[in-house]
Amino acid sequence: MVLALSVTSEWLDPQLAPVLVCVITLAALGTTVLFVAGVVAYSRRRTLRYLLITVVLGVLVVRSVTGLGTVLGLVPMTVHHLVEHGFDFLIAVLVLYAVYRSGPTNDTLATGPGDSRND
Protein backbone atom coordinates (compact mmCIF):
# COMPACT_ATOMS: atom_id res chain seq x y z
CA MET A 1 0.00 0.00 0.00
CA VAL A 2 2.93 2.36 0.63
CA LEU A 3 4.09 1.77 -2.96
CA ALA A 4 0.61 2.63 -4.22
CA LEU A 5 0.53 5.83 -2.21
CA SER A 6 3.94 6.92 -3.49
CA VAL A 7 3.04 6.12 -7.10
CA THR A 8 -0.31 7.89 -7.00
CA SER A 9 0.87 10.91 -5.01
CA GLU A 10 1.14 12.91 -8.21
CA TRP A 11 -2.61 12.91 -8.86
CA LEU A 12 -4.16 11.67 -5.62
CA ASP A 13 -3.96 13.08 -2.12
CA PRO A 14 -2.44 10.32 0.05
CA GLN A 15 -5.07 10.93 2.72
CA LEU A 16 -7.85 10.15 0.22
CA ALA A 17 -6.19 7.07 -1.29
CA PRO A 18 -7.61 4.62 1.31
CA VAL A 19 -11.11 6.03 0.79
CA LEU A 20 -10.78 5.69 -2.98
CA VAL A 21 -9.46 2.14 -2.67
CA CYS A 22 -12.39 1.25 -0.42
CA VAL A 23 -14.98 2.78 -2.77
CA ILE A 24 -13.50 1.12 -5.87
CA THR A 25 -13.22 -2.23 -4.05
CA LEU A 26 -16.89 -2.03 -3.07
CA ALA A 27 -17.77 -1.12 -6.67
CA ALA A 28 -15.78 -4.09 -7.96
CA LEU A 29 -17.46 -6.44 -5.48
CA GLY A 30 -20.92 -5.06 -6.28
CA THR A 31 -20.47 -5.29 -10.04
CA THR A 32 -19.06 -8.81 -9.67
CA VAL A 33 -22.18 -9.88 -7.76
CA LEU A 34 -24.36 -8.29 -10.44
CA PHE A 35 -22.30 -9.99 -13.16
CA VAL A 36 -22.77 -13.39 -11.52
CA ALA A 37 -26.51 -12.70 -11.27
CA GLY A 38 -26.46 -11.75 -14.95
CA VAL A 39 -24.70 -15.01 -15.88
CA VAL A 40 -27.30 -16.98 -13.93
CA ALA A 41 -30.14 -15.06 -15.61
CA TYR A 42 -28.60 -15.57 -19.03
CA SER A 43 -28.11 -19.29 -18.40
CA ARG A 44 -31.84 -19.55 -17.65
CA ARG A 45 -33.18 -17.34 -20.46
CA ARG A 46 -30.59 -17.73 -23.25
CA THR A 47 -31.73 -14.62 -25.12
CA LEU A 48 -29.68 -11.94 -26.84
CA ARG A 49 -31.02 -9.28 -24.46
CA TYR A 50 -29.80 -11.18 -21.40
CA LEU A 51 -26.45 -11.83 -23.07
CA LEU A 52 -25.97 -8.14 -23.84
CA ILE A 53 -26.77 -7.10 -20.28
CA THR A 54 -24.44 -9.80 -18.92
CA VAL A 55 -21.63 -8.55 -21.17
CA VAL A 56 -22.24 -4.98 -19.97
CA LEU A 57 -22.03 -6.14 -16.35
CA GLY A 58 -18.80 -7.99 -17.13
CA VAL A 59 -17.36 -4.84 -18.70
CA LEU A 60 -18.29 -2.92 -15.54
CA VAL A 61 -16.32 -5.45 -13.49
CA VAL A 62 -13.24 -4.99 -15.69
CA ARG A 63 -13.72 -1.23 -15.47
CA SER A 64 -13.73 -1.34 -11.66
CA VAL A 65 -10.67 -3.61 -11.58
CA THR A 66 -8.86 -1.22 -13.93
CA GLY A 67 -9.67 1.68 -11.61
CA LEU A 68 -8.40 -0.26 -8.61
CA GLY A 69 -5.23 -1.16 -10.50
CA THR A 70 -4.70 2.49 -11.32
CA VAL A 71 -5.04 3.59 -7.70
CA LEU A 72 -2.65 0.85 -6.61
CA GLY A 73 -0.12 1.93 -9.22
CA LEU A 74 -0.41 -1.22 -11.35
CA VAL A 75 -2.15 0.35 -14.35
CA PRO A 76 -0.69 3.48 -15.96
CA MET A 77 -2.99 6.47 -16.16
CA THR A 78 -2.94 6.42 -19.98
CA VAL A 79 -4.10 2.80 -20.06
CA HIS A 80 -6.69 3.65 -17.40
CA HIS A 81 -8.17 6.41 -19.55
CA LEU A 82 -8.16 4.31 -22.72
CA VAL A 83 -9.87 1.37 -20.99
CA GLU A 84 -12.34 3.38 -18.93
CA HIS A 85 -13.52 5.70 -21.69
CA GLY A 86 -13.46 2.97 -24.31
CA PHE A 87 -15.61 0.83 -22.04
CA ASP A 88 -17.96 3.77 -21.40
CA PHE A 89 -18.59 3.89 -25.14
CA LEU A 90 -18.96 0.09 -25.38
CA ILE A 91 -21.44 0.03 -22.48
CA ALA A 92 -23.51 2.80 -24.07
CA VAL A 93 -23.57 1.01 -27.43
CA LEU A 94 -24.54 -2.35 -25.90
CA VAL A 95 -27.29 -0.89 -23.73
CA LEU A 96 -28.72 1.12 -26.61
CA TYR A 97 -28.62 -1.95 -28.83
CA ALA A 98 -30.42 -3.99 -26.15
CA VAL A 99 -33.07 -1.26 -25.92
CA TYR A 100 -33.38 -1.13 -29.70
CA ARG A 101 -33.79 -4.91 -29.88
CA SER A 102 -36.49 -4.89 -27.20
CA GLY A 103 -38.67 -2.36 -29.02
CA PRO A 104 -41.85 -3.12 -30.95
CA THR A 105 -41.58 -5.85 -33.55
CA ASN A 106 -43.58 -3.96 -36.19
CA ASP A 107 -43.02 -0.51 -37.66
CA THR A 108 -46.20 1.08 -36.31
CA LEU A 109 -46.09 3.34 -33.31
CA ALA A 110 -48.88 4.08 -30.86
CA THR A 111 -51.29 6.50 -32.47
CA GLY A 112 -52.44 9.73 -30.92
CA PRO A 113 -56.03 10.97 -30.49
CA GLY A 114 -55.92 12.98 -33.76
CA ASP A 115 -54.73 10.06 -35.89
CA SER A 116 -57.33 8.75 -38.35
CA ARG A 117 -56.35 5.13 -37.62
CA ASN A 118 -57.38 5.62 -33.98
CA ASP A 119 -60.93 6.83 -34.75
mmCIF file with all atom_site columns, C-alpha atoms in Angstrom:
data_model
loop_
_atom_site.group_PDB
_atom_site.id
_atom_site.type_symbol
_atom_site.label_atom_id
_atom_site.label_alt_id
_atom_site.label_comp_id
_atom_site.label_asym_id
_atom_site.label_entity_id
_atom_site.label_seq_id
_atom_site.pdbx_PDB_ins_code
_atom_site.Cartn_x
_atom_site.Cartn_y
_atom_site.Cartn_z
_atom_site.occupancy
_atom_site.B_iso_or_equiv
_atom_site.pdbx_formal_charge
_atom_site.auth_seq_id
_atom_site.auth_comp_id
_atom_site.auth_asym_id
_atom_site.auth_atom_id
_atom_site.pdbx_PDB_model_num
ATOM 1   C CA . MET A 1 1   ? 0.000   0.000   0.000   1.00 0.00 ? 1   MET A CA 1
ATOM 2   C CA . VAL A 1 2   ? 2.933   2.361   0.635   1.00 0.00 ? 2   VAL A CA 1
ATOM 3   C CA . LEU A 1 3   ? 4.087   1.773   -2.955  1.00 0.00 ? 3   LEU A CA 1
ATOM 4   C CA . ALA A 1 4   ? 0.613   2.630   -4.218  1.00 0.00 ? 4   ALA A CA 1
ATOM 5   C CA . LEU A 1 5   ? 0.534   5.828   -2.213  1.00 0.00 ? 5   LEU A CA 1
ATOM 6   C CA . SER A 1 6   ? 3.936   6.919   -3.494  1.00 0.00 ? 6   SER A CA 1
ATOM 7   C CA . VAL A 1 7   ? 3.045   6.116   -7.101  1.00 0.00 ? 7   VAL A CA 1
ATOM 8   C CA . THR A 1 8   ? -0.313  7.889   -6.999  1.00 0.00 ? 8   THR A CA 1
ATOM 9   C CA . SER A 1 9   ? 0.866   10.907  -5.007  1.00 0.00 ? 9   SER A CA 1
ATOM 10  C CA . GLU A 1 10  ? 1.142   12.911  -8.214  1.00 0.00 ? 10  GLU A CA 1
ATOM 11  C CA . TRP A 1 11  ? -2.614  12.908  -8.855  1.00 0.00 ? 11  TRP A CA 1
ATOM 12  C CA . LEU A 1 12  ? -4.163  11.674  -5.616  1.00 0.00 ? 12  LEU A CA 1
ATOM 13  C CA . ASP A 1 13  ? -3.965  13.082  -2.121  1.00 0.00 ? 13  ASP A CA 1
ATOM 14  C CA . PRO A 1 14  ? -2.438  10.316  0.046   1.00 0.00 ? 14  PRO A CA 1
ATOM 15  C CA . GLN A 1 15  ? -5.071  10.932  2.715   1.00 0.00 ? 15  GLN A CA 1
ATOM 16  C CA . LEU A 1 16  ? -7.845  10.152  0.224   1.00 0.00 ? 16  LEU A CA 1
ATOM 17  C CA . ALA A 1 17  ? -6.192  7.067   -1.288  1.00 0.00 ? 17  ALA A CA 1
ATOM 18  C CA . PRO A 1 18  ? -7.608  4.620   1.314   1.00 0.00 ? 18  PRO A CA 1
ATOM 19  C CA . VAL A 1 19  ? -11.114 6.026   0.788   1.00 0.00 ? 19  VAL A CA 1
ATOM 20  C CA . LEU A 1 20  ? -10.777 5.693   -2.977  1.00 0.00 ? 20  LEU A CA 1
ATOM 21  C CA . VAL A 1 21  ? -9.457  2.139   -2.673  1.00 0.00 ? 21  VAL A CA 1
ATOM 22  C CA . CYS A 1 22  ? -12.393 1.250   -0.424  1.00 0.00 ? 22  CYS A CA 1
ATOM 23  C CA . VAL A 1 23  ? -14.977 2.775   -2.771  1.00 0.00 ? 23  VAL A CA 1
ATOM 24  C CA . ILE A 1 24  ? -13.502 1.117   -5.870  1.00 0.00 ? 24  ILE A CA 1
ATOM 25  C CA . THR A 1 25  ? -13.218 -2.230  -4.053  1.00 0.00 ? 25  THR A CA 1
ATOM 26  C CA . LEU A 1 26  ? -16.888 -2.032  -3.069  1.00 0.00 ? 26  LEU A CA 1
ATOM 27  C CA . ALA A 1 27  ? -17.774 -1.122  -6.669  1.00 0.00 ? 27  ALA A CA 1
ATOM 28  C CA . ALA A 1 28  ? -15.782 -4.095  -7.964  1.00 0.00 ? 28  ALA A CA 1
ATOM 29  C CA . LEU A 1 29  ? -17.461 -6.443  -5.484  1.00 0.00 ? 29  LEU A CA 1
ATOM 30  C CA . GLY A 1 30  ? -20.916 -5.059  -6.281  1.00 0.00 ? 30  GLY A CA 1
ATOM 31  C CA . THR A 1 31  ? -20.472 -5.295  -10.038 1.00 0.00 ? 31  THR A CA 1
ATOM 32  C CA . THR A 1 32  ? -19.064 -8.807  -9.669  1.00 0.00 ? 32  THR A CA 1
ATOM 33  C CA . VAL A 1 33  ? -22.180 -9.880  -7.755  1.00 0.00 ? 33  VAL A CA 1
ATOM 34  C CA . LEU A 1 34  ? -24.356 -8.293  -10.444 1.00 0.00 ? 34  LEU A CA 1
ATOM 35  C CA . PHE A 1 35  ? -22.300 -9.989  -13.159 1.00 0.00 ? 35  PHE A CA 1
ATOM 36  C CA . VAL A 1 36  ? -22.773 -13.390 -11.519 1.00 0.00 ? 36  VAL A CA 1
ATOM 37  C CA . ALA A 1 37  ? -26.512 -12.705 -11.271 1.00 0.00 ? 37  ALA A CA 1
ATOM 38  C CA . GLY A 1 38  ? -26.460 -11.750 -14.951 1.00 0.00 ? 38  GLY A CA 1
ATOM 39  C CA . VAL A 1 39  ? -24.695 -15.005 -15.875 1.00 0.00 ? 39  VAL A CA 1
ATOM 40  C CA . VAL A 1 40  ? -27.304 -16.979 -13.929 1.00 0.00 ? 40  VAL A CA 1
ATOM 41  C CA . ALA A 1 41  ? -30.137 -15.056 -15.606 1.00 0.00 ? 41  ALA A CA 1
ATOM 42  C CA . TYR A 1 42  ? -28.597 -15.568 -19.033 1.00 0.00 ? 42  TYR A CA 1
ATOM 43  C CA . SER A 1 43  ? -28.115 -19.288 -18.403 1.00 0.00 ? 43  SER A CA 1
ATOM 44  C CA . ARG A 1 44  ? -31.841 -19.546 -17.651 1.00 0.00 ? 44  ARG A CA 1
ATOM 45  C CA . ARG A 1 45  ? -33.182 -17.336 -20.455 1.00 0.00 ? 45  ARG A CA 1
ATOM 46  C CA . ARG A 1 46  ? -30.586 -17.728 -23.246 1.00 0.00 ? 46  ARG A CA 1
ATOM 47  C CA . THR A 1 47  ? -31.730 -14.623 -25.123 1.00 0.00 ? 47  THR A CA 1
ATOM 48  C CA . LEU A 1 48  ? -29.675 -11.941 -26.838 1.00 0.00 ? 48  LEU A CA 1
ATOM 49  C CA . ARG A 1 49  ? -31.024 -9.280  -24.459 1.00 0.00 ? 49  ARG A CA 1
ATOM 50  C CA . TYR A 1 50  ? -29.797 -11.176 -21.397 1.00 0.00 ? 50  TYR A CA 1
ATOM 51  C CA . LEU A 1 51  ? -26.450 -11.834 -23.075 1.00 0.00 ? 51  LEU A CA 1
ATOM 52  C CA . LEU A 1 52  ? -25.968 -8.144  -23.836 1.00 0.00 ? 52  LEU A CA 1
ATOM 53  C CA . ILE A 1 53  ? -26.771 -7.102  -20.282 1.00 0.00 ? 53  ILE A CA 1
ATOM 54  C CA . THR A 1 54  ? -24.436 -9.797  -18.921 1.00 0.00 ? 54  THR A CA 1
ATOM 55  C CA . VAL A 1 55  ? -21.629 -8.552  -21.167 1.00 0.00 ? 55  VAL A CA 1
ATOM 56  C CA . VAL A 1 56  ? -22.244 -4.979  -19.975 1.00 0.00 ? 56  VAL A CA 1
ATOM 57  C CA . LEU A 1 57  ? -22.035 -6.145  -16.352 1.00 0.00 ? 57  LEU A CA 1
ATOM 58  C CA . GLY A 1 58  ? -18.798 -7.987  -17.127 1.00 0.00 ? 58  GLY A CA 1
ATOM 59  C CA . VAL A 1 59  ? -17.357 -4.840  -18.701 1.00 0.00 ? 59  VAL A CA 1
ATOM 60  C CA . LEU A 1 60  ? -18.290 -2.918  -15.544 1.00 0.00 ? 60  LEU A CA 1
ATOM 61  C CA . VAL A 1 61  ? -16.321 -5.446  -13.485 1.00 0.00 ? 61  VAL A CA 1
ATOM 62  C CA . VAL A 1 62  ? -13.239 -4.990  -15.691 1.00 0.00 ? 62  VAL A CA 1
ATOM 63  C CA . ARG A 1 63  ? -13.717 -1.231  -15.471 1.00 0.00 ? 63  ARG A CA 1
ATOM 64  C CA . SER A 1 64  ? -13.726 -1.340  -11.664 1.00 0.00 ? 64  SER A CA 1
ATOM 65  C CA . VAL A 1 65  ? -10.673 -3.606  -11.576 1.00 0.00 ? 65  VAL A CA 1
ATOM 66  C CA . THR A 1 66  ? -8.865  -1.220  -13.930 1.00 0.00 ? 66  THR A CA 1
ATOM 67  C CA . GLY A 1 67  ? -9.672  1.680   -11.614 1.00 0.00 ? 67  GLY A CA 1
ATOM 68  C CA . LEU A 1 68  ? -8.395  -0.262  -8.614  1.00 0.00 ? 68  LEU A CA 1
ATOM 69  C CA . GLY A 1 69  ? -5.230  -1.158  -10.505 1.00 0.00 ? 69  GLY A CA 1
ATOM 70  C CA . THR A 1 70  ? -4.698  2.493   -11.318 1.00 0.00 ? 70  THR A CA 1
ATOM 71  C CA . VAL A 1 71  ? -5.037  3.587   -7.698  1.00 0.00 ? 71  VAL A CA 1
ATOM 72  C CA . LEU A 1 72  ? -2.652  0.847   -6.609  1.00 0.00 ? 72  LEU A CA 1
ATOM 73  C CA . GLY A 1 73  ? -0.118  1.935   -9.218  1.00 0.00 ? 73  GLY A CA 1
ATOM 74  C CA . LEU A 1 74  ? -0.408  -1.221  -11.348 1.00 0.00 ? 74  LEU A CA 1
ATOM 75  C CA . VAL A 1 75  ? -2.147  0.346   -14.349 1.00 0.00 ? 75  VAL A CA 1
ATOM 76  C CA . PRO A 1 76  ? -0.686  3.479   -15.962 1.00 0.00 ? 76  PRO A CA 1
ATOM 77  C CA . MET A 1 77  ? -2.987  6.474   -16.164 1.00 0.00 ? 77  MET A CA 1
ATOM 78  C CA . THR A 1 78  ? -2.936  6.420   -19.983 1.00 0.00 ? 78  THR A CA 1
ATOM 79  C CA . VAL A 1 79  ? -4.104  2.804   -20.058 1.00 0.00 ? 79  VAL A CA 1
ATOM 80  C CA . HIS A 1 80  ? -6.690  3.651   -17.402 1.00 0.00 ? 80  HIS A CA 1
ATOM 81  C CA . HIS A 1 81  ? -8.172  6.413   -19.554 1.00 0.00 ? 81  HIS A CA 1
ATOM 82  C CA . LEU A 1 82  ? -8.160  4.310   -22.718 1.00 0.00 ? 82  LEU A CA 1
ATOM 83  C CA . VAL A 1 83  ? -9.869  1.368   -20.992 1.00 0.00 ? 83  VAL A CA 1
ATOM 84  C CA . GLU A 1 84  ? -12.338 3.378   -18.933 1.00 0.00 ? 84  GLU A CA 1
ATOM 85  C CA . HIS A 1 85  ? -13.517 5.697   -21.694 1.00 0.00 ? 85  HIS A CA 1
ATOM 86  C CA . GLY A 1 86  ? -13.455 2.966   -24.314 1.00 0.00 ? 86  GLY A CA 1
ATOM 87  C CA . PHE A 1 87  ? -15.611 0.830   -22.037 1.00 0.00 ? 87  PHE A CA 1
ATOM 88  C CA . ASP A 1 88  ? -17.962 3.774   -21.401 1.00 0.00 ? 88  ASP A CA 1
ATOM 89  C CA . PHE A 1 89  ? -18.593 3.888   -25.138 1.00 0.00 ? 89  PHE A CA 1
ATOM 90  C CA . LEU A 1 90  ? -18.957 0.090   -25.375 1.00 0.00 ? 90  LEU A CA 1
ATOM 91  C CA . ILE A 1 91  ? -21.442 0.027   -22.482 1.00 0.00 ? 91  ILE A CA 1
ATOM 92  C CA . ALA A 1 92  ? -23.510 2.797   -24.067 1.00 0.00 ? 92  ALA A CA 1
ATOM 93  C CA . VAL A 1 93  ? -23.575 1.011   -27.429 1.00 0.00 ? 93  VAL A CA 1
ATOM 94  C CA . LEU A 1 94  ? -24.538 -2.346  -25.903 1.00 0.00 ? 94  LEU A CA 1
ATOM 95  C CA . VAL A 1 95  ? -27.289 -0.889  -23.730 1.00 0.00 ? 95  VAL A CA 1
ATOM 96  C CA . LEU A 1 96  ? -28.720 1.124   -26.605 1.00 0.00 ? 96  LEU A CA 1
ATOM 97  C CA . TYR A 1 97  ? -28.624 -1.950  -28.835 1.00 0.00 ? 97  TYR A CA 1
ATOM 98  C CA . ALA A 1 98  ? -30.421 -3.985  -26.153 1.00 0.00 ? 98  ALA A CA 1
ATOM 99  C CA . VAL A 1 99  ? -33.072 -1.259  -25.921 1.00 0.00 ? 99  VAL A CA 1
ATOM 100 C CA . TYR A 1 100 ? -33.375 -1.127  -29.704 1.00 0.00 ? 100 TYR A CA 1
ATOM 101 C CA . ARG A 1 101 ? -33.791 -4.912  -29.880 1.00 0.00 ? 101 ARG A CA 1
ATOM 102 C CA . SER A 1 102 ? -36.488 -4.888  -27.197 1.00 0.00 ? 102 SER A CA 1
ATOM 103 C CA . GLY A 1 103 ? -38.674 -2.359  -29.024 1.00 0.00 ? 103 GLY A CA 1
ATOM 104 C CA . PRO A 1 104 ? -41.852 -3.118  -30.955 1.00 0.00 ? 104 PRO A CA 1
ATOM 105 C CA . THR A 1 105 ? -41.584 -5.852  -33.553 1.00 0.00 ? 105 THR A CA 1
ATOM 106 C CA . ASN A 1 106 ? -43.583 -3.959  -36.185 1.00 0.00 ? 106 ASN A CA 1
ATOM 107 C CA . ASP A 1 107 ? -43.015 -0.509  -37.659 1.00 0.00 ? 107 ASP A CA 1
ATOM 108 C CA . THR A 1 108 ? -46.204 1.077   -36.313 1.00 0.00 ? 108 THR A CA 1
ATOM 109 C CA . LEU A 1 109 ? -46.090 3.343   -33.305 1.00 0.00 ? 109 LEU A CA 1
ATOM 110 C CA . ALA A 1 110 ? -48.882 4.076   -30.863 1.00 0.00 ? 110 ALA A CA 1
ATOM 111 C CA . THR A 1 111 ? -51.287 6.497   -32.473 1.00 0.00 ? 111 THR A CA 1
ATOM 112 C CA . GLY A 1 112 ? -52.443 9.732   -30.922 1.00 0.00 ? 112 GLY A CA 1
ATOM 113 C CA . PRO A 1 113 ? -56.033 10.971  -30.486 1.00 0.00 ? 113 PRO A CA 1
ATOM 114 C CA . GLY A 1 114 ? -55.921 12.982  -33.761 1.00 0.00 ? 114 GLY A CA 1
ATOM 115 C CA . ASP A 1 115 ? -54.735 10.059  -35.895 1.00 0.00 ? 115 ASP A CA 1
ATOM 116 C CA . SER A 1 116 ? -57.329 8.748   -38.349 1.00 0.00 ? 116 SER A CA 1
ATOM 117 C CA . ARG A 1 117 ? -56.351 5.128   -37.618 1.00 0.00 ? 117 ARG A CA 1
ATOM 118 C CA . ASN A 1 118 ? -57.375 5.624   -33.982 1.00 0.00 ? 118 ASN A CA 1
ATOM 119 C CA . ASP A 1 119 ? -60.932 6.829   -34.748 1.00 0.00 ? 119 ASP A CA 1
#
